[in-house]
Coordinates of C-alpha atoms in Angstrom, one line a residue:
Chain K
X1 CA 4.1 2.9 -33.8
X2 CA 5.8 -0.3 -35.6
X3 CA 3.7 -2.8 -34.5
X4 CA 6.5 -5.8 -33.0
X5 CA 8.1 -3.2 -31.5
X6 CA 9.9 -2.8 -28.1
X7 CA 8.7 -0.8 -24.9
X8 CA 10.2 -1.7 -21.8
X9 CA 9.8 -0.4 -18.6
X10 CA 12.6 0.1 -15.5
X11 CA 11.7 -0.2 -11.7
X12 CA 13.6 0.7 -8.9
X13 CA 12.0 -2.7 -7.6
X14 CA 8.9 -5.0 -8.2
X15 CA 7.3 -6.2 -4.9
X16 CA 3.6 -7.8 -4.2
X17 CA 1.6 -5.1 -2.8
X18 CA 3.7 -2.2 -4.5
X19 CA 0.9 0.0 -6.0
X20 CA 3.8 1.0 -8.4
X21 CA 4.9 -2.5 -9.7
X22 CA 1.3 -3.6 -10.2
X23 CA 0.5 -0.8 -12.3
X24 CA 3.2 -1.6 -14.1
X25 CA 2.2 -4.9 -14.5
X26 CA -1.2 -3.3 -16.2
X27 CA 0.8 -0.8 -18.2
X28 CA 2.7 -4.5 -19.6
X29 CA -0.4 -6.5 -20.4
X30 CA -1.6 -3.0 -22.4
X31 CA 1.2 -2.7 -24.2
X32 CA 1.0 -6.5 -24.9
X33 CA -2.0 -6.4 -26.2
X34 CA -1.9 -3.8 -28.4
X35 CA 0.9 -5.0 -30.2
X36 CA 4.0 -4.1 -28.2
X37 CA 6.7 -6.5 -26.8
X38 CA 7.1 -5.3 -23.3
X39 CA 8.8 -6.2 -20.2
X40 CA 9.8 -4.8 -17.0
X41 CA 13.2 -4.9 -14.9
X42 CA 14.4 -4.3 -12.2
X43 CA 17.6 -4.3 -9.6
X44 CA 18.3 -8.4 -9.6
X45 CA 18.1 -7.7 -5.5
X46 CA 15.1 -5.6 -5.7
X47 CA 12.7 -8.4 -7.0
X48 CA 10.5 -10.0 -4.5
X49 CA 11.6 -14.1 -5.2
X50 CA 7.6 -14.3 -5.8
X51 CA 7.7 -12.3 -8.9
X52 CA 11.2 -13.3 -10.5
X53 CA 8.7 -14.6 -13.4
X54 CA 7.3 -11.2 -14.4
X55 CA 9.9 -8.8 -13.8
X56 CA 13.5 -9.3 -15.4
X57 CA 17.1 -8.7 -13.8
X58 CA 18.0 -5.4 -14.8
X59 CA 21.4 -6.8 -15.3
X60 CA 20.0 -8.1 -18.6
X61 CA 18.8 -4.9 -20.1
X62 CA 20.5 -4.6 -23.3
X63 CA 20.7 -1.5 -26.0
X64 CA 18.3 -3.3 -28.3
X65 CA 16.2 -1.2 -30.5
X66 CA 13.0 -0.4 -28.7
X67 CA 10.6 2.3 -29.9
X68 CA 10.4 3.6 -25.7
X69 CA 11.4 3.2 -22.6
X70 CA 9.2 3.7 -19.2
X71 CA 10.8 4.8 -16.1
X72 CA 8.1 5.0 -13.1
X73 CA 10.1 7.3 -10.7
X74 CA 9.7 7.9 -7.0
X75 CA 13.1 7.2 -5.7
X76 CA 16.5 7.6 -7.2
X77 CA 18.1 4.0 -8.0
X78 CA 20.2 2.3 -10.3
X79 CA 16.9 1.9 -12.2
X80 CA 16.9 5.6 -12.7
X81 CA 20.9 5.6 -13.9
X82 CA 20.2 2.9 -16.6
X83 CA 17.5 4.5 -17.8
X84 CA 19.1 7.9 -18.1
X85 CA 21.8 6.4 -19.9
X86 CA 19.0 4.8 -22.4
X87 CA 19.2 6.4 -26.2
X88 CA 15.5 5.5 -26.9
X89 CA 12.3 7.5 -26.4
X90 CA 12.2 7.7 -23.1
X91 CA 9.2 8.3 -20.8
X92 CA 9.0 9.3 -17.2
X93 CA 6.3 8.2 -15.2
X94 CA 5.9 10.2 -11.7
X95 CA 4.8 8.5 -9.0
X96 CA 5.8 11.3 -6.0
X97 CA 8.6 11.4 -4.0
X98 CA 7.8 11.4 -0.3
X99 CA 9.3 15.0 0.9
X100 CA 12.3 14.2 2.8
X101 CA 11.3 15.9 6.0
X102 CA 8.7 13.5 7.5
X103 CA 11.7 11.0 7.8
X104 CA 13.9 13.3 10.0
X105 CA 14.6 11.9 13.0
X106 CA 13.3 8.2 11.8
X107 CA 16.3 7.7 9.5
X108 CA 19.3 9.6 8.1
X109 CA 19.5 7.3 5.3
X110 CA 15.8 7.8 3.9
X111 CA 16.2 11.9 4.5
X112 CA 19.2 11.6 1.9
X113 CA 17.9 9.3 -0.1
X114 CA 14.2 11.7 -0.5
X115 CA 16.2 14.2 -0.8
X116 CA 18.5 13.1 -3.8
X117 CA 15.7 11.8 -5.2
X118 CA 13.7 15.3 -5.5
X119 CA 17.2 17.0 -6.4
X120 CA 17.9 14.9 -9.5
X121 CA 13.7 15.1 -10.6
X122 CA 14.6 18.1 -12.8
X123 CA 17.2 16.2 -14.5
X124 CA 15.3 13.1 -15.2
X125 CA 12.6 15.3 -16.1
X126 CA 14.5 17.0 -18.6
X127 CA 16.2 13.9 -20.2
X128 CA 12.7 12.4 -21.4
X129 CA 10.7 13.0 -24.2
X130 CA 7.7 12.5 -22.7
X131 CA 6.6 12.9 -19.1
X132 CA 3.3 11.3 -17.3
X133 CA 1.9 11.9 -14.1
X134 CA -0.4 9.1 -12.2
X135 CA -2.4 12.0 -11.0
X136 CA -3.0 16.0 -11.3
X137 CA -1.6 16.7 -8.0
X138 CA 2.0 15.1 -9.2
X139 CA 1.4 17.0 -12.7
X140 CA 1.3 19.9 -10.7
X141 CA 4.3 19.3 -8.5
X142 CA 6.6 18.7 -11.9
X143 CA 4.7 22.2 -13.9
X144 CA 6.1 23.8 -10.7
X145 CA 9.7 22.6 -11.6
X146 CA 8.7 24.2 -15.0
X147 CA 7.4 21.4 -16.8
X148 CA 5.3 22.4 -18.6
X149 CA 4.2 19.2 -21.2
X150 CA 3.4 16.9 -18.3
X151 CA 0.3 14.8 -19.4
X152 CA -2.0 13.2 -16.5
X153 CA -2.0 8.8 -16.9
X154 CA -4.1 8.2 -13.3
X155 CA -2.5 5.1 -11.7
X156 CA -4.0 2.0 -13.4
X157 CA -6.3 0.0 -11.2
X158 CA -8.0 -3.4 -12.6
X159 CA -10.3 -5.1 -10.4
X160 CA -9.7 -8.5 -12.0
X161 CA -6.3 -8.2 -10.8
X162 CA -7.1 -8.7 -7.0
X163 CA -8.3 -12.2 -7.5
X164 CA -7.0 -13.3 -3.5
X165 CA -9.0 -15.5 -2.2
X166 CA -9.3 -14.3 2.3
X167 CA -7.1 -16.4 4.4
X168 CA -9.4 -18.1 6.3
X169 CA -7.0 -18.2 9.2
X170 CA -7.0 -13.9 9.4
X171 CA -11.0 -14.2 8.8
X172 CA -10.9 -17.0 11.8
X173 CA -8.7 -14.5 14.3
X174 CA -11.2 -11.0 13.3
X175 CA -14.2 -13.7 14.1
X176 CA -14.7 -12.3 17.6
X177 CA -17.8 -9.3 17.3
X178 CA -15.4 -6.2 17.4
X179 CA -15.7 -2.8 15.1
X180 CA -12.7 -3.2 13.1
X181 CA -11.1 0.0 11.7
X182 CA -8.2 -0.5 9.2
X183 CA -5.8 1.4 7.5
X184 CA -3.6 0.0 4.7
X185 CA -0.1 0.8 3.3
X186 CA 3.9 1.0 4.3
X187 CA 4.1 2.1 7.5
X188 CA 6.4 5.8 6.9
X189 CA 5.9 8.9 8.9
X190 CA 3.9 10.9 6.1
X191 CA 1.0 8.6 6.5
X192 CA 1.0 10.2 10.3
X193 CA -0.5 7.0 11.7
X194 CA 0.1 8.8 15.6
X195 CA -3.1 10.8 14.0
X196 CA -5.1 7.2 13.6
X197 CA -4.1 6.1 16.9
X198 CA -5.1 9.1 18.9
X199 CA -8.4 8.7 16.8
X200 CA -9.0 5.2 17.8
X201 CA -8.0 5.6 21.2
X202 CA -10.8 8.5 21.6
X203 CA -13.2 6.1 19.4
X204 CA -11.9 2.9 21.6
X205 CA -12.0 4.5 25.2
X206 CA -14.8 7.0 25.0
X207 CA -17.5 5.6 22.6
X208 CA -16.5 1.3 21.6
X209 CA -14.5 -0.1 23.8
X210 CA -15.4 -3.5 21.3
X211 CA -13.3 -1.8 18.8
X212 CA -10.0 -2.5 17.0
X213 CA -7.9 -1.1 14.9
X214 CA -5.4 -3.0 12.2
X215 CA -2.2 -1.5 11.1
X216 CA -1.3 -3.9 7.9
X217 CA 2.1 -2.6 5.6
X218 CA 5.4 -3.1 5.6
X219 CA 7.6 -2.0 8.5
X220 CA 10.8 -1.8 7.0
X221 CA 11.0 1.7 5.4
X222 CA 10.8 3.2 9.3
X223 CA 11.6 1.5 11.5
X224 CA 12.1 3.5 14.4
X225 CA 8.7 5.5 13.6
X226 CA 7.1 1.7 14.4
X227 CA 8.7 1.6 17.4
X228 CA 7.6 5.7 18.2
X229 CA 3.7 4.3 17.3
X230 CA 4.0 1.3 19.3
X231 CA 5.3 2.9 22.4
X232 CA 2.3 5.6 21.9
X233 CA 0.0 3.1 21.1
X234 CA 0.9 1.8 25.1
X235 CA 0.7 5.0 26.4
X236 CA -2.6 5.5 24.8
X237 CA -3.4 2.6 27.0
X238 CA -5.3 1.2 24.3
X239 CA -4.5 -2.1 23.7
X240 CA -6.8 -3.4 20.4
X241 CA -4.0 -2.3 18.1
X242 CA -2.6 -4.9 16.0
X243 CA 0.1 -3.9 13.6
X244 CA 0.3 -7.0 11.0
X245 CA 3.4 -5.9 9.2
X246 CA 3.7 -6.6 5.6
X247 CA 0.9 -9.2 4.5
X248 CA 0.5 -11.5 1.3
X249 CA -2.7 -10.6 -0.7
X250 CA -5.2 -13.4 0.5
X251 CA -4.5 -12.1 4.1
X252 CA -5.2 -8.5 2.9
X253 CA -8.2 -10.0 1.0
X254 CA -9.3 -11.2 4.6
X255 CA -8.4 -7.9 6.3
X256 CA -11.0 -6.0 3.9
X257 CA -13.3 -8.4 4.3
X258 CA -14.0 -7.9 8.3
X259 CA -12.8 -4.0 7.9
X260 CA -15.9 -1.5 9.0
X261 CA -14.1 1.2 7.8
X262 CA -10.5 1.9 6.0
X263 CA -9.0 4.9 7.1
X264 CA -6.4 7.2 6.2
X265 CA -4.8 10.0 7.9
X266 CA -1.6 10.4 5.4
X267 CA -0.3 13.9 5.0
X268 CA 0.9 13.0 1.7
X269 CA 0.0 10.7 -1.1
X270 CA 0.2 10.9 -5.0
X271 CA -2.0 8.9 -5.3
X272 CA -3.2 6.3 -2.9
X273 CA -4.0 2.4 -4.3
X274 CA -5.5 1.3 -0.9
X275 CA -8.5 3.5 -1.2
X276 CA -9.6 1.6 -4.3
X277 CA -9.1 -1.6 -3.4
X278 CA -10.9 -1.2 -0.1
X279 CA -13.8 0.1 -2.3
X280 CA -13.5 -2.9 -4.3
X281 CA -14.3 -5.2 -1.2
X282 CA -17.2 -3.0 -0.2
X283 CA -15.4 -1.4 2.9
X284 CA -16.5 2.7 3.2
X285 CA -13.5 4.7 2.8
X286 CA -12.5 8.0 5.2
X287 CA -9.4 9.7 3.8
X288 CA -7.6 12.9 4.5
X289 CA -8.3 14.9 1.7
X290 CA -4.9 16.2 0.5
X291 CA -2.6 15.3 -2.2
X292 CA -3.8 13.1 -4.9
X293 CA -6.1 11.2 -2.4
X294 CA -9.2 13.1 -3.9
X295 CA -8.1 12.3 -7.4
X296 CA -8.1 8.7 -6.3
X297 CA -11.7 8.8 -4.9
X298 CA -12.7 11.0 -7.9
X299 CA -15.5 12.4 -5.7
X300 CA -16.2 8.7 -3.6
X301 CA -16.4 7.8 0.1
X302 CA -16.2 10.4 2.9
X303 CA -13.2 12.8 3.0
X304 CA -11.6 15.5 6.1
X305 CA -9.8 18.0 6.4
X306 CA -8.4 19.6 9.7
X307 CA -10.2 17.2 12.2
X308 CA -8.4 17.0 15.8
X309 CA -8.4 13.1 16.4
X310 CA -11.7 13.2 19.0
X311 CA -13.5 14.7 16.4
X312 CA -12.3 12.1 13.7
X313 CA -13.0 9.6 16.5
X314 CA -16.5 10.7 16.2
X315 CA -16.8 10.7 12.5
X316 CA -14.9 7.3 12.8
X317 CA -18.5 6.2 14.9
X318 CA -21.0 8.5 12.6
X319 CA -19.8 6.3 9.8
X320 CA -19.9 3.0 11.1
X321 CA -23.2 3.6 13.1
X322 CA -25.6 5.9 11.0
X323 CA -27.0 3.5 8.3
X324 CA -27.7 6.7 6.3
X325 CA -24.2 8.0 5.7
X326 CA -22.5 4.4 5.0
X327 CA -25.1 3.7 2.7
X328 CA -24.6 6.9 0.8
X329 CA -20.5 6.4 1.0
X330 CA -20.9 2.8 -0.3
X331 CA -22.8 4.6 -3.2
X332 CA -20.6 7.1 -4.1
X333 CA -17.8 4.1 -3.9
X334 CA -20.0 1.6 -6.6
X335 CA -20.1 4.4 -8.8
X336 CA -16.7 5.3 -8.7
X337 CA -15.9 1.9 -9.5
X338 CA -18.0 1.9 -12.6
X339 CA -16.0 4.3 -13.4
X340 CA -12.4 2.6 -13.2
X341 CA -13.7 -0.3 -15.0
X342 CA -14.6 1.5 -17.8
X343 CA -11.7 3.4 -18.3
X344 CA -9.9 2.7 -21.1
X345 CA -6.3 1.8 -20.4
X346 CA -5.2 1.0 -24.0
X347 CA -6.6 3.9 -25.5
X348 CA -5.4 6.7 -23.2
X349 CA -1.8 4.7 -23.6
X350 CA -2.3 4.9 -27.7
X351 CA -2.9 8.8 -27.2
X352 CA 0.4 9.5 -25.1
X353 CA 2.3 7.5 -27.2
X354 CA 1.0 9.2 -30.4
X355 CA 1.3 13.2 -28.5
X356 CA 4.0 14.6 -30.2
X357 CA 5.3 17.3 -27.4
Chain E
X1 CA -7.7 26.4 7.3
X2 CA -10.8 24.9 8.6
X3 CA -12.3 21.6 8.9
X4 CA -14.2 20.2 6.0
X5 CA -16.0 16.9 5.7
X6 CA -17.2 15.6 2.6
X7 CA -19.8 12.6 2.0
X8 CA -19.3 11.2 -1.6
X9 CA -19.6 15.0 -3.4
X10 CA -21.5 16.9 -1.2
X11 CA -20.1 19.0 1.4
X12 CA -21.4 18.1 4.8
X13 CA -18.8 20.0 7.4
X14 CA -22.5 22.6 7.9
X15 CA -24.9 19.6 9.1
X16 CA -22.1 17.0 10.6
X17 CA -19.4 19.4 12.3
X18 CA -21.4 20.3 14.8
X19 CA -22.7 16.9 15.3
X20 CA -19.7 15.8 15.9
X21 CA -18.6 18.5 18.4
X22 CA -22.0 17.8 20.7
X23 CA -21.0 14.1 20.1
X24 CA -17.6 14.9 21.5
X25 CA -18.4 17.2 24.3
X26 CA -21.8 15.2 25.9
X27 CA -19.0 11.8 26.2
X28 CA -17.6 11.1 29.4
X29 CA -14.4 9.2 28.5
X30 CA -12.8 6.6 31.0
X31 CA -9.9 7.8 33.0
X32 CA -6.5 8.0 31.1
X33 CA -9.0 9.0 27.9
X34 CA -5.8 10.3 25.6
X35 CA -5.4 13.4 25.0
X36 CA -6.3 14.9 21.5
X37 CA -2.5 16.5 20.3
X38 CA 1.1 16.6 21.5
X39 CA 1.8 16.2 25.1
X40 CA 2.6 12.3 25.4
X41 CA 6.2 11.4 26.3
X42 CA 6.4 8.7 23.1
X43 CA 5.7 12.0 21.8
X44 CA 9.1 13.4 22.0
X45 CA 10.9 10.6 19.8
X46 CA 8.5 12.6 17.0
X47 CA 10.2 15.4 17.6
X48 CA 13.6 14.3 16.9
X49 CA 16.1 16.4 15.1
X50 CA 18.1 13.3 13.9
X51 CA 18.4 9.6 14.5
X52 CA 21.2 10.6 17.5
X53 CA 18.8 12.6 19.0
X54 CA 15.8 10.3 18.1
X55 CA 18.6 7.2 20.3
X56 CA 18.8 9.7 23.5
X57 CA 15.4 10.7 23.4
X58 CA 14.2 6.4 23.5
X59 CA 17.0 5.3 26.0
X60 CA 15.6 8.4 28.2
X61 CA 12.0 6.9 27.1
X62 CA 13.1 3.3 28.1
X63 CA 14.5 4.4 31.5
X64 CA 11.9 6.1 32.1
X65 CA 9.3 3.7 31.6
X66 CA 10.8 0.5 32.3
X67 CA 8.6 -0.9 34.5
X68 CA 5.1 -2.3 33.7
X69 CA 1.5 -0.3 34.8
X70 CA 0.0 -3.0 36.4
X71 CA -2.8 -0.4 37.5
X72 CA -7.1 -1.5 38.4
X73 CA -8.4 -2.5 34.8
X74 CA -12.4 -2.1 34.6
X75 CA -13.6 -4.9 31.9
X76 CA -15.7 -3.0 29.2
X77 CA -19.6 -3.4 29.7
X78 CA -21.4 -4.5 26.3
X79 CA -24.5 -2.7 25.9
X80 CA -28.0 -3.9 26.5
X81 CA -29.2 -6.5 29.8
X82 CA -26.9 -9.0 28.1
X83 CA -24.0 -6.9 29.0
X84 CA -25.5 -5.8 32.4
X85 CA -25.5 -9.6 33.6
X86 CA -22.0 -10.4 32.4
X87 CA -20.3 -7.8 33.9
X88 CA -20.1 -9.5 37.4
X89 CA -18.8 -12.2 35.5
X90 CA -16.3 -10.6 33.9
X91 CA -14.9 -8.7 37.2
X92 CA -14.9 -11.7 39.3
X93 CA -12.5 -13.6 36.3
X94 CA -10.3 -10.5 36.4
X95 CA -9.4 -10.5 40.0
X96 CA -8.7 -14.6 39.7
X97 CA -6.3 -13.5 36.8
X98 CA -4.6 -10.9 38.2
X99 CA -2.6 -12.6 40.6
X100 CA -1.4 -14.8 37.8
X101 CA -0.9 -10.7 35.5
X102 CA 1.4 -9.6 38.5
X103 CA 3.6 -12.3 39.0
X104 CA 4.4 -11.9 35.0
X105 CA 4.6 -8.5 35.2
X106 CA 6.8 -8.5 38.1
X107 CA 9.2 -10.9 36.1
X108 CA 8.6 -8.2 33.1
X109 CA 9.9 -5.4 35.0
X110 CA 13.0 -7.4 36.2
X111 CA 14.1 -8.3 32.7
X112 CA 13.5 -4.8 31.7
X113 CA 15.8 -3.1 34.4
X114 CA 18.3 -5.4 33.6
X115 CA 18.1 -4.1 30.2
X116 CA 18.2 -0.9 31.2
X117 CA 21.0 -1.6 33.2
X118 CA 22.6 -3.0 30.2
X119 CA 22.0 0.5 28.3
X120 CA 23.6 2.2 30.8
X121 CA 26.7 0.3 31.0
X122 CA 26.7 0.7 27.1
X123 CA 25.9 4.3 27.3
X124 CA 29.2 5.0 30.0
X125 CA 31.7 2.5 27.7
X126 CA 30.7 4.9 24.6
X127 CA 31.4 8.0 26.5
X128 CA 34.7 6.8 27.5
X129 CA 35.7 5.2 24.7
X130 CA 34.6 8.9 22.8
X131 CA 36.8 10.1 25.6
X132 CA 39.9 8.1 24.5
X133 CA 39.2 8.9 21.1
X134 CA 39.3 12.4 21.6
X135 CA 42.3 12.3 23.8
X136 CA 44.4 10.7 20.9
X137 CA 43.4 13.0 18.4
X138 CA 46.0 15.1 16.7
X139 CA 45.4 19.3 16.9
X140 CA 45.4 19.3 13.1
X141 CA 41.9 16.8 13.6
X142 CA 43.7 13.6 12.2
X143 CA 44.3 10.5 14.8
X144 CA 47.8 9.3 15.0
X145 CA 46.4 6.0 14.1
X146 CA 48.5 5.0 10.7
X147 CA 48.0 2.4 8.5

């Protein structure tokens, strides 16, 4: 590498609470510090106003000479055009691309959209030099394509980054004495959070009824499989659901802090940021082990597999209740952490930008 | 495949399945205790082949659920003597609320038939305006509507 030189990286949009844009705000800072000048853009209307300072109009990307360019991919965008059309080094970073079919019937526009967007992987594949994966399980998808130099660069996850201080207003309205499940992330039919409720409603009705269960993510990527939980979530007749939408991070802060448990029943994930962050706050993890969720957990927390939701209704209880079990989750979750803050982000970049494919 | 549960690294489906399934089976679940898969009608906006389908299926949902259950509710009963002595408590506050619940509810369900009323007047404009739309249509498949 010439040390001054230029490696940007493209979004198809930067928003607080994206596990994508704030890995790519780590992935800057690295390349910052070793030398690089870096900067990340994005669509001018797909920046959240809050973060205009750290993530550029891509309406100002120039052909400058850079030494690389970073594309993190899991939709296709004008992000994904401009950086086709980039003549430097370019490198793909995969994030996943939700498979089109949990959206049918939700929304036309998202089943296209998916579907475009896993149609034109091969060709964005094939127009960069070097291609990274934020876990095995999304190596695995692109080998399948054919791919066969696809290196693994797990999602990066700093601990210093989630600095939030809880909202003492959400930490005043969880006050009252009630077993508080959460789950955390955009609310979009692969995450199956009909499972969760039909779960909760076993746990709520049949074991707890001093239970509830908080729904935080953005609603806005399906919203007609909202209203299909909503409407089950009354005909479960159990009303201690609260879905909290889209929340800024000292609310979230506050959400992990009075969470028993964080669960998730996704069908699909590459990779799954929430998991680590709840571990962070000390909350025990359960996760549906699929996709890159065990990569994420790297053998930490409690993980299912093919649980009918009275059963993980039970384990929901087993886990909160048996002092035993949480305290040997909670272990497994410190250690894991040790882990990620010893990984060494800068050096594992150095390496990938040194492999000559 | 089967179920699997996993504690940090070590495989526990052996010693906590069963668990579990006792757990499950010894519980004696309130009435309207959900049942564990399909079978709900919210259920049938999941199964949606499109978002048309996914409209008829909630304006069918809607008119068939438009008015509020404003059925017995039993408080919940904390645990332990505390719980025991409270629970006369609770059940006398319930009954002083619920003639307050019903009188809202009954307001509830009037707004919500008007609503659906509303639908349905939408619903019969659409098909006739479909109708007209159709009627005007050339054999070819092009309207006679010109710039």
């Amino acid at each position: 590498m010439i040390p001054g030189s230029r490696i940007d990286q493209i979004l198809a949009g930067a928003a607080i609470g994206d596990a994508t844009t704030q890995s790519a705000l780590i992935v800057r800072e690295t390349l910052r510090s070793m030398g690089y000048r870096s900067d990340l853009y994005a669509p001018g209307d797909r920046i959240m106003p809050e973060l205009a300072a750290q993530c550029r109009d891509l309406a100002d990307y120039r052909a400058e000479t850079r030494y690389g360019v970073i594309h993190h991919y899991g939709v296709w965008s004008p992000a994904a055009e401009v950086y086709m059309g980039a003549a430097e080094r370019k490198i793909l970073v995969y994030h996943n691309v939700t498979p089109p079919h949990f959206f049918k019937g939700y929304s036309d526009r998202m089943v296209a959209l998916l579907d475009e967007a896993r149609r034109r992987l091969p060709e964005v594949a094939r127009a960069s030099r070097d291609i990274w994966a934020v876990s095995g399980f999304n190596a695995g998808e692109l080998r399948s394509l054919g791919f066969t130099g696809v290196k693994v660069f797990p999602l990066p996850f700093r601990r210093d980054a989630l600095t939030a201080k809880p909202d003492p207003g959400i930490l005043a309205k969880l006050a009252a004495p009630l077993t508080t499940f959460l789950t955390v992330g955009r609310l979009a039919p692969n995450k199956r959070i009909e499972r969760l409720l039909r779960a909760f409603a076993w746990y709520h009705h049949a074991i707890n009824p001093f239970s509830r269960l908080v729904i935080v993510g953005s609603q806005h990527s399906a919203p007609r499989y909202v209203a299909y939980l909503r409407w089950l979530a009354h005909e479960l007749k159990t009303p201690n659901i609260d879905m909290e939408g889209f929340v800024w991070p000292e609310a979230l802060a506050a959400y992990y802090q009075r969470a028993d448990l964080l669960v998730s029943t996704s069908d699909h994930e590459g990779y799954c940021a929430p998991l680590l962050e709840a571990m962070h706050y000390g909350v025990p993890v359960l996760a549906h082990d699929i996709g890159g969720i065990p990569e994420a957990l790297g053998g930490a927390g409690a993980r299912y597999r093919e649980l009918p939701p009275r059963l993980l209704g039970e384990l929901m209880h087993t886990l909160t209740e048996k002092d035993i079990l949480r305290r040997a989750v909670l272990a497994s979750q410190e250690k894991r952490l040790h882990e990620l803050d010893a990984r060494r982000i800068d050096s594992e970049l150095r390496d990938l930008l040194n492999h000559q494919p | 495949m089967s179920a699997r549960i996993s504690i940090g690294e070590r495989d526990e489906t052996g010693v906590l399945l069963p668990q579990l399934e006792r757990a499950a089976a010894a519980r004696n679940p309130v009435a309207g205790s959900p049942p564990d898969e399909q079978g709900l009608p919210a259920d049938r906006l999941a199964d949606a082949k499109d978002v048309a389908d996914y409209r008829q299926r909630l304006i069918a949902l809607i008119r068939e659920q438009s008015a509020v259950v404003i059925e017995d509710f039993k408080p919940p009963v904390r645990r332990g003597w505390i719980g025991i002595l409270m629970q006369p408590w609770r059940r006398f506050w319930w009954k002083q609320l619920r003639y307050q619940h019903e009188k809202i509810a009954a307001q509830h369900n009037a707004v919500t038939a008007l609503i659906v009323a509303a639908l349905d007047e939408q619903d019969q404009r659409l098909k006739e305006l479909e109708r007209r739309a159709e009627a005007t249509r050339e054999p070819d498949g092009q309207t006679d509507a010109q710039p």
